[in-house]
XYZ file of C-alpha atoms in Angstrom:
406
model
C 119.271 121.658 170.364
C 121.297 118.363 169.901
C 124.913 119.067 171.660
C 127.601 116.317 172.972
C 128.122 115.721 176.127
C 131.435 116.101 178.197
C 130.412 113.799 180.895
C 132.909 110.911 180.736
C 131.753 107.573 180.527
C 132.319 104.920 182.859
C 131.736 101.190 182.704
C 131.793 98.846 185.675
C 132.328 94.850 185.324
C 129.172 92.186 185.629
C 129.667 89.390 188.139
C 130.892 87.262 186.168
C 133.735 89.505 184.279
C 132.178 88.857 181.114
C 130.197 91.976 180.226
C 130.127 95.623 181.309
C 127.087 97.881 182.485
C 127.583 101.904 182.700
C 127.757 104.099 185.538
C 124.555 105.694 184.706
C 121.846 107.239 187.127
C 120.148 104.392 188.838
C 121.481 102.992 192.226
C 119.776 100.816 194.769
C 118.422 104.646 196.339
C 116.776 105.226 192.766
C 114.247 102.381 193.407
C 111.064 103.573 193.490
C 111.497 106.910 191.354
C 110.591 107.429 188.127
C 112.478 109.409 185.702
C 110.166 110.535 183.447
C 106.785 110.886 185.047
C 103.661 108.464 184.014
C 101.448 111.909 182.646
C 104.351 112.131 180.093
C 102.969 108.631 178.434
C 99.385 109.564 178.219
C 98.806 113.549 178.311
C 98.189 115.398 174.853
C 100.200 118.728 176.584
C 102.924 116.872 177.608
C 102.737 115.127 174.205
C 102.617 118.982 172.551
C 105.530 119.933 174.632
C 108.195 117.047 173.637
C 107.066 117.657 170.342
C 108.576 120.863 170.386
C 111.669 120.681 172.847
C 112.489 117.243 171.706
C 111.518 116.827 168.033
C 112.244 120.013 167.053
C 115.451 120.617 168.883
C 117.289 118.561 166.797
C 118.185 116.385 164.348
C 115.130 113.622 163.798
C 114.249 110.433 161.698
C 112.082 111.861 158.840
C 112.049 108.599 156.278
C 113.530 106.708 154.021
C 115.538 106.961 151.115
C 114.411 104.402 149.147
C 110.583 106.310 149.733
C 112.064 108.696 147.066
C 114.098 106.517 144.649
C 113.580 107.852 141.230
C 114.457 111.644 140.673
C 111.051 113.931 141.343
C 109.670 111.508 143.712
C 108.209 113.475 146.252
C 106.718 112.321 149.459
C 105.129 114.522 152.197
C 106.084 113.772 156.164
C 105.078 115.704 159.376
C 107.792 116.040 161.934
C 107.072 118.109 165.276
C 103.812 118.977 163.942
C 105.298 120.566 160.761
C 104.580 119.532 157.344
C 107.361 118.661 154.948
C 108.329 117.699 151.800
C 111.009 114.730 150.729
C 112.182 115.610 147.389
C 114.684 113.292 145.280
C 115.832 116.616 143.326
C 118.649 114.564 141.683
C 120.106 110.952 141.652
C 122.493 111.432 144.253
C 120.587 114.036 146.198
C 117.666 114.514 149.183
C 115.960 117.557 149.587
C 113.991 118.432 152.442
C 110.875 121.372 152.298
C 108.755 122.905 154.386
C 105.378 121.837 152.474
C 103.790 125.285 152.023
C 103.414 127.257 148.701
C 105.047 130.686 149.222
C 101.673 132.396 148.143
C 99.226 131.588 150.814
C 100.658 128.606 152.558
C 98.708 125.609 151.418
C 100.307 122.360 151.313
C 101.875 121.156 147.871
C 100.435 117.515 148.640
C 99.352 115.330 151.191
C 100.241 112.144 149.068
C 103.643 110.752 147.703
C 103.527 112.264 144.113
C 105.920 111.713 141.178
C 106.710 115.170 139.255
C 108.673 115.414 136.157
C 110.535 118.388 136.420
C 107.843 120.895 138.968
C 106.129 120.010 141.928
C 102.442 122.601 141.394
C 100.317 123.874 143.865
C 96.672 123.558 142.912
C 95.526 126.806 144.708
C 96.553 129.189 141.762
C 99.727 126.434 140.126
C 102.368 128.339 141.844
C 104.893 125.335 140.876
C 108.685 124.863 142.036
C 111.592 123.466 140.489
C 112.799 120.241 142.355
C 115.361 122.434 143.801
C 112.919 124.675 145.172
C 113.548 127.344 143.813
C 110.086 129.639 142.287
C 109.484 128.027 138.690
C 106.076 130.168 137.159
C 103.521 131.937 139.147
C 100.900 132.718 136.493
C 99.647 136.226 136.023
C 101.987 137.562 139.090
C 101.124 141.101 137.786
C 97.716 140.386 135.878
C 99.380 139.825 132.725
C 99.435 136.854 131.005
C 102.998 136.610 130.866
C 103.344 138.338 134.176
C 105.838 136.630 136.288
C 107.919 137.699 139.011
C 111.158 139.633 138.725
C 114.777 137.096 139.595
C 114.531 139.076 142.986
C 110.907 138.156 143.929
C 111.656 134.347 142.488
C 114.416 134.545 144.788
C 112.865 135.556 147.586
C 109.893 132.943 146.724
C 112.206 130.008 147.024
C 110.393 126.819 149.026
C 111.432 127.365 152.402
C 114.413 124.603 152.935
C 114.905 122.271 155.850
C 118.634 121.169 157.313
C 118.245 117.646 155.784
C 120.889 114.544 156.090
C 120.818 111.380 154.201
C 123.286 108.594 155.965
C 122.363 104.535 156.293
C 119.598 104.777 154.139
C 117.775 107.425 156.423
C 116.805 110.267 156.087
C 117.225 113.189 159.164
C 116.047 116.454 159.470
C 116.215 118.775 161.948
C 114.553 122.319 162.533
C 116.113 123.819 165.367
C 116.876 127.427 164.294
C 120.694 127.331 164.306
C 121.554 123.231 163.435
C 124.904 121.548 164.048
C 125.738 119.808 161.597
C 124.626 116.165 161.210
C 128.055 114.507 161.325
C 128.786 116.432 164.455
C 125.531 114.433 166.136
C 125.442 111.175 164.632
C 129.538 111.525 163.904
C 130.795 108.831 166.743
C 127.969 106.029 165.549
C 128.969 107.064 161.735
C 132.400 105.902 163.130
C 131.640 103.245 165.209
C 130.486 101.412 161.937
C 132.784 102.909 159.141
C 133.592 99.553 157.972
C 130.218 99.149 156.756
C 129.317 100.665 153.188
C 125.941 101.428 153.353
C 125.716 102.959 149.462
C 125.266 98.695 149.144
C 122.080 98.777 151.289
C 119.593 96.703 149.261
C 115.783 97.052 151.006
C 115.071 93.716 152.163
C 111.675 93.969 153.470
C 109.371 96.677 155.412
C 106.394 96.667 157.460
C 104.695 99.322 159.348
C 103.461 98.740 162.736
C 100.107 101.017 163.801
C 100.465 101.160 167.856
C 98.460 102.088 170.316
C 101.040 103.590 172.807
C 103.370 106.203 173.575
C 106.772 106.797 171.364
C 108.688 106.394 174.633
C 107.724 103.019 175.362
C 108.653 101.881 171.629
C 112.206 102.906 172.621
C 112.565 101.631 176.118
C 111.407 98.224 174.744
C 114.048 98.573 172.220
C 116.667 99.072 175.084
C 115.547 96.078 177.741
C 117.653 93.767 177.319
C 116.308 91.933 180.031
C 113.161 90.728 178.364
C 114.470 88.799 175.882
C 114.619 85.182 177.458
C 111.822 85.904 179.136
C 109.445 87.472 175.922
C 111.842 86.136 173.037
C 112.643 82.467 174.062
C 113.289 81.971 170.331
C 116.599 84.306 169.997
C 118.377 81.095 171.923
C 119.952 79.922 175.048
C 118.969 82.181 177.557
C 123.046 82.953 178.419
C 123.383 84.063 175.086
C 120.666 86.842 175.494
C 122.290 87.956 178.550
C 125.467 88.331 176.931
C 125.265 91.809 176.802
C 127.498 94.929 177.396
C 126.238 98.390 178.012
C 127.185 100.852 175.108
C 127.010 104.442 175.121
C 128.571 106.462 172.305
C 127.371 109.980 173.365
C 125.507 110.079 176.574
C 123.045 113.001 175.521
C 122.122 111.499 171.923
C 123.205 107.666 171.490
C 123.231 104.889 174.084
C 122.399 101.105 173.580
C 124.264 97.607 173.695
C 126.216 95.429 171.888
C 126.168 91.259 172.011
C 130.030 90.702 171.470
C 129.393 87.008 170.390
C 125.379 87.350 169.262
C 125.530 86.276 165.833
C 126.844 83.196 166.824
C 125.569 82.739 170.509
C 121.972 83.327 169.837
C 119.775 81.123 167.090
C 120.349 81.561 163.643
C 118.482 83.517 161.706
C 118.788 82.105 158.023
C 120.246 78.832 156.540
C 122.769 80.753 154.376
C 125.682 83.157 155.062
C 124.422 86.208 153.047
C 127.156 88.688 152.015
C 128.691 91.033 154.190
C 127.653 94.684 154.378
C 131.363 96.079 153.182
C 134.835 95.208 154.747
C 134.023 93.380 157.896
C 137.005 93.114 160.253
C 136.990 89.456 161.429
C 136.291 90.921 165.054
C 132.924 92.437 163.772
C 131.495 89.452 162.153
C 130.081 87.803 165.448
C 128.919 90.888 167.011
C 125.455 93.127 166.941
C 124.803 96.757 167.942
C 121.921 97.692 169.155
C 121.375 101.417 169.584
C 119.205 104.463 169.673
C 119.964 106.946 167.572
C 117.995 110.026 169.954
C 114.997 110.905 169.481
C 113.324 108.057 166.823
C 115.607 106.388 165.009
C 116.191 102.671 166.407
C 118.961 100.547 164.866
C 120.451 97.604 164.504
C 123.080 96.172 163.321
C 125.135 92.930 162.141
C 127.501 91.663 159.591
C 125.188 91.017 156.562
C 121.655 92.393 157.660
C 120.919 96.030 159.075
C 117.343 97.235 160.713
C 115.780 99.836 161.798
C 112.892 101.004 163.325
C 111.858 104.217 163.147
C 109.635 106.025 165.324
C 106.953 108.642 164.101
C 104.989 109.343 166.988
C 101.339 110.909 166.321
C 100.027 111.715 170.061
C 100.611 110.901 173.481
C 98.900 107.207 172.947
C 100.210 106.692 168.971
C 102.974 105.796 167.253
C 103.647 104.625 163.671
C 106.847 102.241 163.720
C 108.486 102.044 160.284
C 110.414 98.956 160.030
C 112.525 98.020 157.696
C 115.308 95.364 157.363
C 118.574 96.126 154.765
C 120.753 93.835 153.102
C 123.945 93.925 150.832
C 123.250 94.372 147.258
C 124.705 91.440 146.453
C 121.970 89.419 148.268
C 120.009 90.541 145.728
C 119.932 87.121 143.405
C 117.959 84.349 143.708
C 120.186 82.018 145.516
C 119.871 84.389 149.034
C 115.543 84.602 148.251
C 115.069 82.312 150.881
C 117.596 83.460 153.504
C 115.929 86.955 153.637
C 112.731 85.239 153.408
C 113.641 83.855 156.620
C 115.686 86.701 158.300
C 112.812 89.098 157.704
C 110.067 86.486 159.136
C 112.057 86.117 162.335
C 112.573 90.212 162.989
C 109.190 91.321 161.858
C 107.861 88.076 164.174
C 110.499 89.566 167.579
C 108.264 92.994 166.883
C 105.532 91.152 167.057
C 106.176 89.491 169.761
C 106.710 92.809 171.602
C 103.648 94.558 170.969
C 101.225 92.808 173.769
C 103.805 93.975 176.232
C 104.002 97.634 174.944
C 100.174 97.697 175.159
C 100.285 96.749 178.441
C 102.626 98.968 179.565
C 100.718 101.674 177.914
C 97.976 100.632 180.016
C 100.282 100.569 183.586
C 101.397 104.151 183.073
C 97.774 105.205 183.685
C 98.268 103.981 186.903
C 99.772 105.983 189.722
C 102.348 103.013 190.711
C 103.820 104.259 187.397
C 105.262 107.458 189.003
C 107.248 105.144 191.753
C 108.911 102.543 189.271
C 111.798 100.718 190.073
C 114.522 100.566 187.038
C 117.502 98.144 188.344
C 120.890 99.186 187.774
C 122.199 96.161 186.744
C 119.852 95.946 183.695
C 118.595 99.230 183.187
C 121.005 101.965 183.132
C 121.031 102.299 179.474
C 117.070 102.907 179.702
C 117.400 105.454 182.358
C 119.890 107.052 180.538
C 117.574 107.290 177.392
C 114.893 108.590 180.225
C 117.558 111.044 181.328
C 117.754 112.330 178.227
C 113.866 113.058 177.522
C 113.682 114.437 181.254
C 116.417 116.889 180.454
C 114.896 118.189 177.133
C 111.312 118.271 178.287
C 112.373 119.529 181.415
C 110.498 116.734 183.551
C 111.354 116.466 187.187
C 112.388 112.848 188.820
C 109.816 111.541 190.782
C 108.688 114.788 192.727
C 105.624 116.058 190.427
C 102.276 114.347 191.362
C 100.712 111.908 189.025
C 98.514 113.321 186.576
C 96.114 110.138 185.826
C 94.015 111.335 182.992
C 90.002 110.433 182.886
């Protein structure tokens, strides 16, 4: 179950008094000991066990909003093994399912569907009003106009999911007594309260089919070391350092932020496109860069938002859903070629990253991967995201033997 931390947070000056790194878990007696042992990258069981203590524990990335734009869109998802149902039950409204008819449990669809007013079953067209509540069940009593009393229908109700909708994304979370959403997510919602993110105008998306383990999607995400070294293109390689630690709740969301990045590191399009909201003048140079625990990745500037979200199918697969957002108002003509250009150079920084994942995949069948040596002047915020899946899984930290699989 997601729940805040009370551990303060402490943040120690770089060398140079520019930037700050946190006072997280690694230290020079750390080298040498993983976190989060190398089985727990490549074994099915171990894969079988986060899905359940750390996908369904919580609140977790389910989709996207504009998936469902048009009322009775309908799009199934699987999250912790579970199938689901997004619903867009009214304009201004998400609904989240549990995609099993209340008669014998069959799934309601296995592809995105647009329903008119019912979604059906095809079994024996149970159907469901888009608020999920019973609609007909023909010949409930073996008449023709047989159907079930207002208790039964009420009882028959589509079994709901705790469901949030917030930056275009859409959370769920099945833990059997959820905290509310703001209550998780609330100091990030905060954080970035100047932005209005009812403007969010779907700039591009791409899915990315990998060959790896969900964990190494987000400790990628989190090294900010590679980038001079991987992403060359992003600009002068003190401008990629120019980094400070971030961590807005130690147990759910940790990452970075480039105070000056917009403007230290290469541009990204020709034109200014319009800010996302009321940007404080203080804001307009900056990017945040942060995982939102377990699977949602984001990040953020002035005019252009992304996101990468995780949706992890074993131990050695994960689908990445990328997509990048910009204001509404970028929506004309004259900004075509500015997104045209912002997309090209995010979708091509993914790409750049995916050799690299594949060969970490391929390291953490080695046994050298239980004795790895995170540095704590770079990598505290990626132990701490280690820390985290350690804790919920309930992995040890460095003591268990390797478990190399054939």
């Amino acid at each position: 179950m997601d729940t805040a931390s009370t551990t303060p947070v402490t943040y120690i000056p770089t060398a140079s008094g520019k930037n700050v790194i946190v006072e997280g878990p690694l230290t020079e007696a750390t080298l040498g000991t993983s976190i989060v042992p190398a089985y727990a990258y490549t074994d099915e069981e171990a894969f079988a066990h986060e899905q359940q203590t750390i996908f369904r524990s919580g609140w977790s990335w389910a989709g996207y909003a504009h998936w469902i734009p048009n009322v009775g869109d309908v799009r199934p998802v699987t999250i912790a093994g579970s199938p689901l149902l997004l619903v867009r039950s009214t304009e201004d409204e998400i609904k989240v399912f549990h995609n099993s008819c209340r008669h014998r449990g069959m799934v309601l669809t296995e592809e995105p569907i647009e329903v008119t007013q019912r979604i059906q079953c095809a079994y024996h067209c149970w159907s469901y009003n888009l608020d999920g509540s019973l609609a007909a069940a023909p010949y409930f009593t073996r008449e023709r106009r047989g159907n079930p009393s207002p208790e039964a229908k009420e009882r028959l109700h589509l079994l709901p999911v705790a469901a949030a909708t917030w930056a275009g994304m859409i959370f769920v979370n099945l833990s059997d007594d959820p905290r509310p959403f703001l209550e998780s997510a609330g100091p990030l919602v905060e954080r970035w309260s100047y932005i209005d993110f009812d403007r969010l105008h779907l700039g591009a998306e791409r899915e990315f089919d990998l060959a790896v383990n969900w964990k190494l999607c987000v400790e990628n995400f989190l090294d900010f070391y590679h980038l001079p070294f991987v992403h060359p293109q992003v600009g002068p390689v003190a401008a990629s350092l120019d980094v400070d630690d971030v961590v807005i709740e130690p147990s759910l969301i940790v990452g970075g932020s480039y105070p000056r990045g917009a403007v230290g590191k290469a541009k990204k399009s020709e034109d200014q496109l319009p800010y996302l909201g009321d940007v404080p003048d203080d804001k307009k140079e900056s990017q945040d860069i942060f995982c939102l625990f377990p699977n949602a990745l984001v990040f953020l500037e002035a005019d252009w938002f992304q996101v990468i979200a995780l949706d992890p199918r074993s131990a050695t697969h994960t689908v990445e859903h990328m997509a990048v957002f910009v204001d509404k108002d970028a929506d004309d003509p004259r900004f075509a070629e500015s997104i045209s250009s912002l997309v090209e150079v995010l979708f091509h920084v993914n790409e750049q990253d995916i050799p690299f994942l594949y060969k970490l995949q391929a390291g953490r069948r080695s046994v050298g991967s239980d004795h790895t040596s995170l540095v704590e002047h770079w990598d505290q915020i990626t132990a701490m995201f280690q820390t985290i899946v350690a804790s919920r899984a309930g992995y040890g930290t460095g003591s268990e033997a390797a478990r190399v699989d054939d």
